[in-house]
Tab-separated table of C-alpha atoms and ligand atoms in Angstrom:
chain	number	residue	atom	x	y	z
C	691	MET	CA	79.289	105.253	79.488
C	692	ILE	CA	81.172	108.241	80.916
C	693	THR	CA	84.911	107.716	81.299
C	694	GLU	CA	86.188	109.018	84.644
C	695	ARG	CA	89.713	110.321	85.076
C	696	PHE	CA	91.271	109.219	88.362
C	697	THR	CA	94.224	110.819	90.167
C	698	HIS	CA	96.648	108.998	92.470
C	699	ARG	CA	94.318	109.803	95.397
C	700	GLU	CA	91.572	107.769	93.723
C	701	ILE	CA	93.503	104.546	93.118
C	702	GLU	CA	91.063	102.680	95.368
C	703	LYS	CA	88.160	103.629	93.043
C	704	ALA	CA	90.032	102.263	90.031
C	705	ALA	CA	90.974	99.120	91.999
C	706	ALA	CA	87.324	98.563	92.965
C	707	LEU	CA	86.333	98.690	89.283
C	708	LEU	CA	88.992	96.063	88.506
C	709	ARG	CA	87.728	93.808	91.290
C	710	GLU	CA	84.194	94.112	89.882
C	711	GLY	CA	85.375	92.803	86.496
C	712	GLN	CA	85.482	96.254	84.874
C	713	ILE	CA	88.403	97.582	82.817
C	714	VAL	CA	90.499	100.670	83.527
C	715	GLY	CA	93.206	102.606	81.670
C	716	MET	CA	96.413	102.624	83.740
C	717	PRO	CA	99.848	104.209	83.481
C	718	THR	CA	102.967	102.074	83.223
C	719	GLU	CA	106.544	103.116	82.446
C	720	THR	CA	106.193	101.668	78.920
C	721	VAL	CA	102.798	102.828	77.576
C	722	TYR	CA	99.294	103.147	79.085
C	723	GLY	CA	97.639	99.771	79.569
C	724	LEU	CA	93.981	98.800	79.490
C	725	GLY	CA	93.764	96.695	82.632
C	726	GLY	CA	91.326	94.006	83.685
C	727	ASN	CA	91.321	90.952	85.992
C	728	ALA	CA	93.626	88.479	84.186
C	729	LEU	CA	91.840	85.551	85.839
C	730	ASP	CA	88.313	86.601	84.775
C	731	PRO	CA	87.345	85.679	81.180
C	732	GLU	CA	84.507	88.257	81.190
C	733	ALA	CA	86.833	91.120	82.168
C	734	VAL	CA	89.309	90.014	79.520
C	735	LYS	CA	86.586	89.914	76.865
C	736	ARG	CA	85.746	93.526	77.738
C	737	ILE	CA	89.377	94.484	77.033
C	738	PHE	CA	89.303	92.843	73.590
C	739	ALA	CA	85.955	94.468	72.773
C	740	ALA	CA	86.986	98.009	73.822
C	741	LYS	CA	90.207	97.810	71.784
C	742	GLY	CA	88.789	95.966	68.791
C	743	ARG	CA	91.657	93.500	69.308
C	744	PRO	CA	91.816	90.137	67.482
C	745	ALA	CA	90.990	87.362	70.006
C	746	ASP	CA	94.166	85.362	69.232
C	747	ASN	CA	96.489	88.219	70.281
C	748	PRO	CA	97.489	87.367	73.883
C	749	LEU	CA	97.531	89.825	76.803
C	750	ILE	CA	100.482	90.467	79.095
C	751	VAL	CA	99.738	89.867	82.783
C	752	HIS	CA	101.017	92.472	85.264
C	753	ILE	CA	101.990	91.734	88.861
C	754	ALA	CA	103.427	93.897	91.642
C	755	ASP	CA	105.152	91.256	93.797
C	756	PHE	CA	107.438	88.325	92.924
C	757	LYS	CA	105.312	85.871	94.915
C	758	ASP	CA	102.393	86.487	92.529
C	759	TRP	CA	104.282	85.077	89.515
C	760	ALA	CA	104.505	81.366	90.408
C	761	PRO	CA	100.709	80.747	90.547
C	762	LEU	CA	100.371	82.007	86.940
C	763	VAL	CA	102.934	79.678	85.322
C	764	LYS	CA	103.791	75.949	85.336
C	765	GLU	CA	107.261	76.569	86.696
C	766	ILE	CA	109.886	79.286	86.849
C	767	PRO	CA	113.149	78.005	85.338
C	768	PRO	CA	116.425	79.438	86.743
C	769	LEU	CA	117.033	81.591	83.635
C	770	ALA	CA	113.576	83.208	83.948
C	771	LYS	CA	114.190	83.844	87.638
C	772	ALA	CA	117.560	85.439	86.891
C	773	LEU	CA	115.998	87.706	84.240
C	774	ALA	CA	113.244	88.810	86.623
C	775	GLU	CA	115.726	89.463	89.424
C	776	ARG	CA	117.821	91.640	87.127
C	777	PHE	CA	115.103	93.532	85.222
C	778	TRP	CA	111.945	93.636	87.404
C	779	PRO	CA	110.295	95.896	88.158
C	780	GLY	CA	110.847	97.113	84.606
C	781	PRO	CA	110.016	96.849	80.907
C	782	LEU	CA	110.620	93.120	80.387
C	783	THR	CA	107.883	90.541	79.709
C	784	ILE	CA	108.820	86.887	80.225
C	785	ILE	CA	106.804	84.187	78.423
C	786	LEU	CA	106.451	80.770	80.105
C	787	PRO	CA	103.995	77.846	79.928
C	788	LYS	CA	100.851	79.004	81.742
C	789	SER	CA	99.155	77.420	84.752
C	790	HIS	CA	95.480	76.431	84.679
C	791	ARG	CA	94.620	79.694	86.466
C	792	ILE	CA	95.162	81.722	83.288
C	793	PRO	CA	92.025	81.480	81.119
C	794	LYS	CA	92.464	80.861	77.400
C	795	GLU	CA	90.891	84.267	76.720
C	796	THR	CA	93.879	85.947	78.417
C	797	SER	CA	96.492	83.863	76.582
C	798	GLY	CA	94.801	84.216	73.189
C	799	GLY	CA	94.339	80.424	73.106
C	800	LEU	CA	98.078	79.752	73.633
C	801	ASP	CA	99.394	77.497	76.407
C	802	THR	CA	101.893	80.187	77.449
C	803	VAL	CA	101.571	83.493	79.279
C	804	GLY	CA	103.716	86.639	79.312
C	805	VAL	CA	104.184	88.202	82.764
C	806	ARG	CA	105.716	91.534	83.731
C	807	MET	CA	106.218	93.618	86.862
C	808	PRO	CA	105.847	97.295	85.897
C	809	ALA	CA	108.103	99.936	87.467
C	810	HIS	CA	105.525	102.759	87.490
C	811	PRO	CA	104.601	103.387	91.161
C	812	MET	CA	100.920	104.013	90.320
C	813	ALA	CA	100.721	100.744	88.381
C	814	GLN	CA	102.195	98.917	91.376
C	815	ASP	CA	99.793	100.650	93.786
C	816	LEU	CA	96.810	99.838	91.563
C	817	ILE	CA	97.735	96.150	91.191
C	818	ARG	CA	98.295	95.812	94.945
C	819	ALA	CA	95.061	97.640	95.779
C	820	ALA	CA	93.101	95.417	93.377
C	821	GLY	CA	94.772	92.304	94.802
C	822	ILE	CA	94.646	90.449	91.472
C	823	PRO	CA	96.966	89.969	88.493
C	824	ILE	CA	96.066	92.532	85.824
C	825	ALA	CA	95.969	91.698	82.113
C	826	ALA	CA	96.791	94.848	80.200
C	827	PRO	CA	97.459	95.394	76.515
C	828	SER	CA	98.165	98.932	75.324
C	829	ALA	CA	95.139	101.195	75.920
C	830	ASN	CA	94.594	102.238	72.303
C	831	ARG	CA	92.231	101.183	69.558
C	832	SER	CA	93.889	98.116	67.996
C	833	GLY	CA	96.281	99.191	65.238
C	834	SER	CA	96.701	102.854	66.223
C	835	PRO	CA	99.800	104.403	67.882
C	836	SER	CA	100.168	103.330	71.521
C	837	PRO	CA	99.048	105.832	74.205
C	838	THR	CA	101.756	107.510	76.282
C	839	CYS	CA	99.538	109.813	78.375
C	840	ALA	CA	95.984	109.692	79.771
C	841	ARG	CA	94.783	112.102	77.060
C	842	HIS	CA	95.759	109.571	74.352
C	843	VAL	CA	93.710	106.914	76.149
C	844	MET	CA	90.709	109.274	76.121
C	845	GLN	CA	91.234	110.007	72.393
C	846	ASP	CA	90.812	106.304	71.614
C	847	LEU	CA	88.550	104.939	74.353
C	848	ASP	CA	86.445	107.777	75.829
C	849	GLY	CA	82.946	106.442	76.472
C	850	LYS	CA	84.085	102.828	75.979
C	851	ILE	CA	85.715	102.320	79.403
C	852	PRO	CA	84.642	103.443	82.895
C	853	GLY	CA	87.917	105.088	83.838
C	854	VAL	CA	91.560	105.942	83.316
C	855	LEU	CA	94.116	106.491	86.054
C	856	ASP	CA	96.255	109.513	85.172
C	857	GLY	CA	99.934	108.922	85.921
C	858	GLY	CA	101.504	111.502	83.617
C	859	PHE	CA	103.719	110.750	80.626
C	860	CYS	CA	105.284	107.312	80.174
C	861	LEU	CA	109.062	107.358	80.605
C	862	CYS	CA	109.861	104.652	77.999
C	863	GLY	CA	107.046	105.454	75.560
C	864	ILE	CA	107.246	102.090	73.786
C	865	GLU	CA	106.035	98.683	74.894
C	866	SER	CA	108.029	96.179	76.952
C	867	THR	CA	110.709	93.864	75.607
C	868	VAL	CA	109.032	90.441	75.173
C	869	VAL	CA	111.206	87.335	75.563
C	870	ALA	CA	110.686	83.577	75.399
C	871	LEU	CA	113.202	80.953	76.589
C	872	ASP	CA	114.396	78.572	73.854
C	873	ASP	CA	116.304	76.440	76.382
C	874	ALA	CA	118.030	76.758	79.776
C	875	LYS	CA	120.611	79.193	78.384
C	876	THR	CA	118.914	80.924	75.466
C	877	VAL	CA	116.665	83.969	75.419
C	878	ARG	CA	114.702	84.813	72.275
C	879	VAL	CA	113.584	88.430	71.804
C	880	LEU	CA	110.112	88.468	70.232
C	881	ARG	CA	109.578	92.191	70.658
C	882	PRO	CA	112.445	94.610	71.416
C	883	GLY	CA	112.048	97.377	74.021
C	884	PHE	CA	114.019	99.398	76.541
C	885	VAL	CA	115.660	96.223	77.884
C	886	THR	CA	118.159	95.645	75.062
C	887	PRO	CA	119.682	92.389	73.723
C	888	LYS	CA	123.041	93.528	75.136
C	889	GLN	CA	121.553	93.896	78.626
C	890	LEU	CA	119.861	90.495	78.318
C	891	SER	CA	123.209	88.924	77.417
C	892	GLU	CA	124.518	89.984	80.836
C	893	VAL	CA	122.139	87.328	82.226
C	894	ALA	CA	121.683	84.758	79.412
C	895	GLU	CA	124.510	82.927	77.667
C	896	THR	CA	122.809	83.299	74.281
C	897	VAL	CA	120.401	85.980	73.103
C	898	ILE	CA	118.647	85.567	69.766
C	899	VAL	CA	116.706	88.424	68.197
C	900	ASP	CA	113.885	86.713	66.333
C	901	PRO	CA	114.193	87.475	62.584
C	902	ALA	CA	110.590	88.769	62.543
C	903	VAL	CA	111.681	91.712	64.755
C	904	LEU	CA	113.415	93.382	61.803
C	905	ALA	CA	111.504	92.135	58.777
C	906	GLU	CA	108.025	91.433	57.516
C	907	LEU	CA	106.723	87.881	57.948
C	908	ALA	CA	106.354	85.994	54.678
C	909	PRO	CA	102.666	85.238	53.902
C	910	ASP	CA	103.153	81.511	54.647
C	911	GLN	CA	105.375	82.019	57.719
C	912	ALA	CA	104.016	81.201	61.193
C	913	ALA	CA	104.357	84.074	63.687
C	914	PRO	CA	106.446	83.144	66.777
C	915	SER	CA	104.343	85.750	68.613
C	916	PRO	CA	100.782	86.511	67.471
C	917	GLY	CA	101.216	90.302	67.657
C	918	MET	CA	103.761	90.078	64.821
C	919	LYS	CA	100.966	89.339	62.357
C	920	TYR	CA	98.930	92.455	62.858
C	921	LYS	CA	99.029	96.004	61.583
C	922	HIS	CA	100.331	98.103	64.437
C	923	TYR	CA	101.151	101.542	65.689
C	924	ALA	CA	99.931	103.252	62.496
C	925	PRO	CA	98.646	106.837	62.310
C	926	ASN	CA	96.080	107.806	59.647
C	927	ALA	CA	98.808	109.462	57.593
C	928	ALA	CA	100.946	107.265	55.343
C	929	VAL	CA	104.361	106.640	56.911
C	930	ILE	CA	107.580	106.199	54.957
C	931	LEU	CA	110.727	105.187	56.812
C	932	VAL	CA	114.010	106.392	55.311
C	933	LYS	CA	117.303	104.700	56.231
C	934	GLY	CA	120.851	105.895	55.711
C	935	SER	CA	123.300	108.629	56.694
C	936	SER	CA	121.850	112.010	57.732
C	937	ASP	CA	122.874	113.616	54.419
C	938	ALA	CA	121.477	110.793	52.288
C	939	VAL	CA	118.191	110.803	54.222
C	940	LEU	CA	117.851	114.582	53.819
C	941	SER	CA	118.435	114.495	50.067
C	942	TYR	CA	116.054	111.546	49.640
C	943	ILE	CA	113.312	113.297	51.641
C	944	ALA	CA	113.939	116.537	49.680
C	945	SER	CA	113.465	114.611	46.407
C	946	GLN	CA	110.172	113.079	47.575
C	947	TYR	CA	108.734	116.006	49.537
C	948	GLN	CA	105.365	117.347	48.446
C	949	GLU	CA	102.417	119.408	49.768
C	950	GLY	CA	100.857	117.725	52.815
C	951	ASP	CA	104.121	116.016	53.866
C	952	VAL	CA	106.064	116.422	57.081
C	953	ALA	CA	109.436	114.988	58.069
C	954	LEU	CA	110.128	113.487	61.514
C	955	VAL	CA	113.867	113.678	62.068
C	956	PHE	CA	116.659	113.803	64.626
C	957	ASP	CA	116.967	117.027	66.587
C	958	ARG	CA	120.444	117.851	65.321
C	959	ASP	CA	119.342	117.587	61.669
C	960	LEU	CA	116.370	120.002	61.979
C	961	PRO	CA	118.275	123.104	60.769
C	962	ALA	CA	119.308	121.366	57.528
C	963	TYR	CA	115.633	120.582	56.777
C	964	ALA	CA	114.608	124.180	57.560
C	965	GLU	CA	117.244	125.407	55.102
C	966	GLN	CA	115.574	123.395	52.345
C	967	ASN	CA	112.075	124.650	53.316
C	968	ILE	CA	110.982	121.176	54.375
C	969	LYS	CA	108.452	121.098	57.236
C	970	ALA	CA	110.116	118.967	59.863
C	971	VAL	CA	109.751	118.191	63.558
C	972	SER	CA	112.150	116.392	65.849
C	973	TYR	CA	111.663	113.215	67.803
C	974	GLY	CA	114.763	113.631	69.900
C	975	ASP	CA	118.484	113.140	69.781
C	976	SER	CA	118.937	109.758	71.423
C	977	ASP	CA	117.282	106.386	70.922
C	978	GLU	CA	115.719	106.690	74.380
C	979	ALA	CA	114.263	110.121	73.567
C	980	ARG	CA	112.936	108.851	70.238
C	981	GLY	CA	111.358	105.881	72.001
C	982	ALA	CA	109.691	108.203	74.496
C	983	GLN	CA	108.354	110.543	71.798
C	984	ILE	CA	107.576	108.472	68.731
C	985	PHE	CA	103.956	107.510	69.403
C	986	SER	CA	103.045	110.914	70.776
C	987	GLN	CA	104.577	112.612	67.704
C	988	LEU	CA	102.696	110.328	65.313
C	989	ARG	CA	99.422	111.223	67.056
C	990	SER	CA	100.195	114.974	66.965
C	991	LEU	CA	101.158	114.959	63.285
C	992	ASP	CA	97.918	113.133	62.506
C	993	GLN	CA	95.911	115.773	64.352
C	994	MET	CA	97.635	118.468	62.332
C	995	GLY	CA	96.293	116.780	59.213
C	996	PHE	CA	99.499	115.766	57.432
C	997	GLN	CA	98.969	113.153	54.745
C	998	ARG	CA	102.458	111.634	54.712
C	999	ILE	CA	105.093	111.415	57.427
C	1000	LEU	CA	108.643	110.798	56.170
C	1001	ILE	CA	110.705	109.490	59.065
C	1002	GLN	CA	114.470	109.408	59.506
C	1003	ALA	CA	115.178	105.846	60.700
C	1004	PRO	CA	117.216	105.250	63.865
C	1005	ARG	CA	120.070	102.747	63.847
C	1006	THR	CA	119.100	99.270	64.960
C	1007	ASP	CA	121.349	98.902	67.991
C	1008	GLY	CA	120.457	99.493	71.649
C	1009	VAL	CA	116.989	100.970	72.184
C	1010	GLY	CA	117.109	102.003	68.503
C	1011	LEU	CA	116.185	98.397	67.636
C	1012	ALA	CA	112.858	98.846	69.458
C	1013	VAL	CA	112.118	102.197	67.821
C	1014	TYR	CA	112.986	100.762	64.404
C	1015	ASN	CA	110.781	97.706	65.045
C	1016	ARG	CA	107.753	99.951	65.767
C	1017	LEU	CA	108.478	102.238	62.817
C	1018	ILE	CA	108.659	99.529	60.135
C	1019	ARG	CA	105.201	98.403	61.302
C	1020	ALA	CA	103.825	101.956	61.469
C	1021	ALA	CA	105.105	102.324	57.889
C	1022	GLY	CA	103.442	99.084	56.774
C	1023	TYR	CA	107.021	98.010	55.828
C	1024	ASP	CA	107.486	100.936	53.393
C	1025	VAL	CA	111.217	101.313	54.124
C	1026	ARG	CA	113.494	103.177	51.699
C	1027	ASP	CA	117.198	102.414	52.039
C	1028	THR	CA	119.302	105.268	50.657
C	1029	ASP	CA	122.469	103.144	50.863
C	1030	GLU	CA	121.169	100.576	48.388
V	2011	AMP	P1	100.382	94.622	73.719
V	2011	AMP	O1	99.554	94.067	74.821
V	2011	AMP	O2	99.599	95.443	72.767
V	2011	AMP	O3	101.615	95.279	74.219
V	2011	AMP	O4	100.842	93.315	72.940
V	2011	AMP	C1	101.442	92.252	73.648
V	2011	AMP	C2	102.217	91.433	72.683
V	2011	AMP	O5	103.055	90.542	73.432
V	2011	AMP	C3	101.343	90.544	71.818
V	2011	AMP	O6	100.959	91.187	70.659
V	2011	AMP	C4	102.249	89.349	71.550
V	2011	AMP	O7	102.965	89.570	70.366
V	2011	AMP	C5	103.205	89.325	72.732
V	2011	AMP	N1	102.827	88.225	73.609
V	2011	AMP	C6	102.085	88.288	74.741
V	2011	AMP	N2	101.908	87.064	75.276
V	2011	AMP	C7	102.537	86.198	74.454
V	2011	AMP	C8	102.711	84.775	74.450
V	2011	AMP	N3	102.167	84.009	75.394
V	2011	AMP	N4	103.415	84.234	73.436
V	2011	AMP	C9	103.953	84.997	72.475
V	2011	AMP	N5	103.823	86.340	72.426
V	2011	AMP	C10	103.133	86.950	73.387
V	2012	MG	MG1	99.551	97.210	71.594
């Protein structure tokens, strides 16, 4: 199969593929998705096969208009409606009991479905042109860093999918915030993203960050969200995440640094690493910048052939929580705390 690269002028071609039950790489403001008809079990199976994704890991369903949400779920409680009104279109996925229209293949066998309305104009145009809800997990091989440009999609899926719609670089760079509703007033964050717990608490009386967001699941612990179980976001290089003050992180990395290593640090700390002859690159100077760059940097450092990537950990507030959540998984939970 030859993978075609579509521009915004060719959205109709990509939409036609989706209507035929084919799968297409598509830009969103979070990461690139691998889209297929959410209502067609055969299309959904193609997504799982191309990614090598475990069948029990559910797909998020993408819509472009509010009216397209109700047919996918049993009902829309007032809290869910308020969240959607505040954060859609945008990087928030809301999980609710699914309607019979959602096949079990799409929901990974669960009786719930996560729905989101992406803010990327090309994603909206594609969904509207296709005229169907689009199931789309990240468009990478399962387990590898998520794709934040069309080139990353080609790196992982060239020859395995008929096309990718090129919409430039993703503004967020990390996947959507995923929430479930515990009750009429309580939102539970299952995966953090650019919509932060603080922002959610402007709409919900109580916001709980699920404990599995910040720590590894115990071997006998059930995952509140299937994706929590799996290895994720990992480059080929070994990743070590180092927590603490800038000075403590620098001296820890200096003590561990060996041939074949590279450090991924905050912009403002780069000169201090250069002074100690440590190869280092920056992933930005704000949590938002680090979110936008992290996956792309991990892919680049892999291509340069580094064996170990020592990463300065962000703080866990605001969007930093989302970056930290991805990094502990990329590191296979190898987190060194210099304050301990
Ligand atoms: P990805 O498509 O790679 O961004 O992954 C989507 C993630 O959202 C999954 O790995 C799940 O952890 C989570 N998710 C999607 N749908 C549900 C659901 N119905 N219940 C719980 N978690 C979900
Ligand atoms: Mg993914």
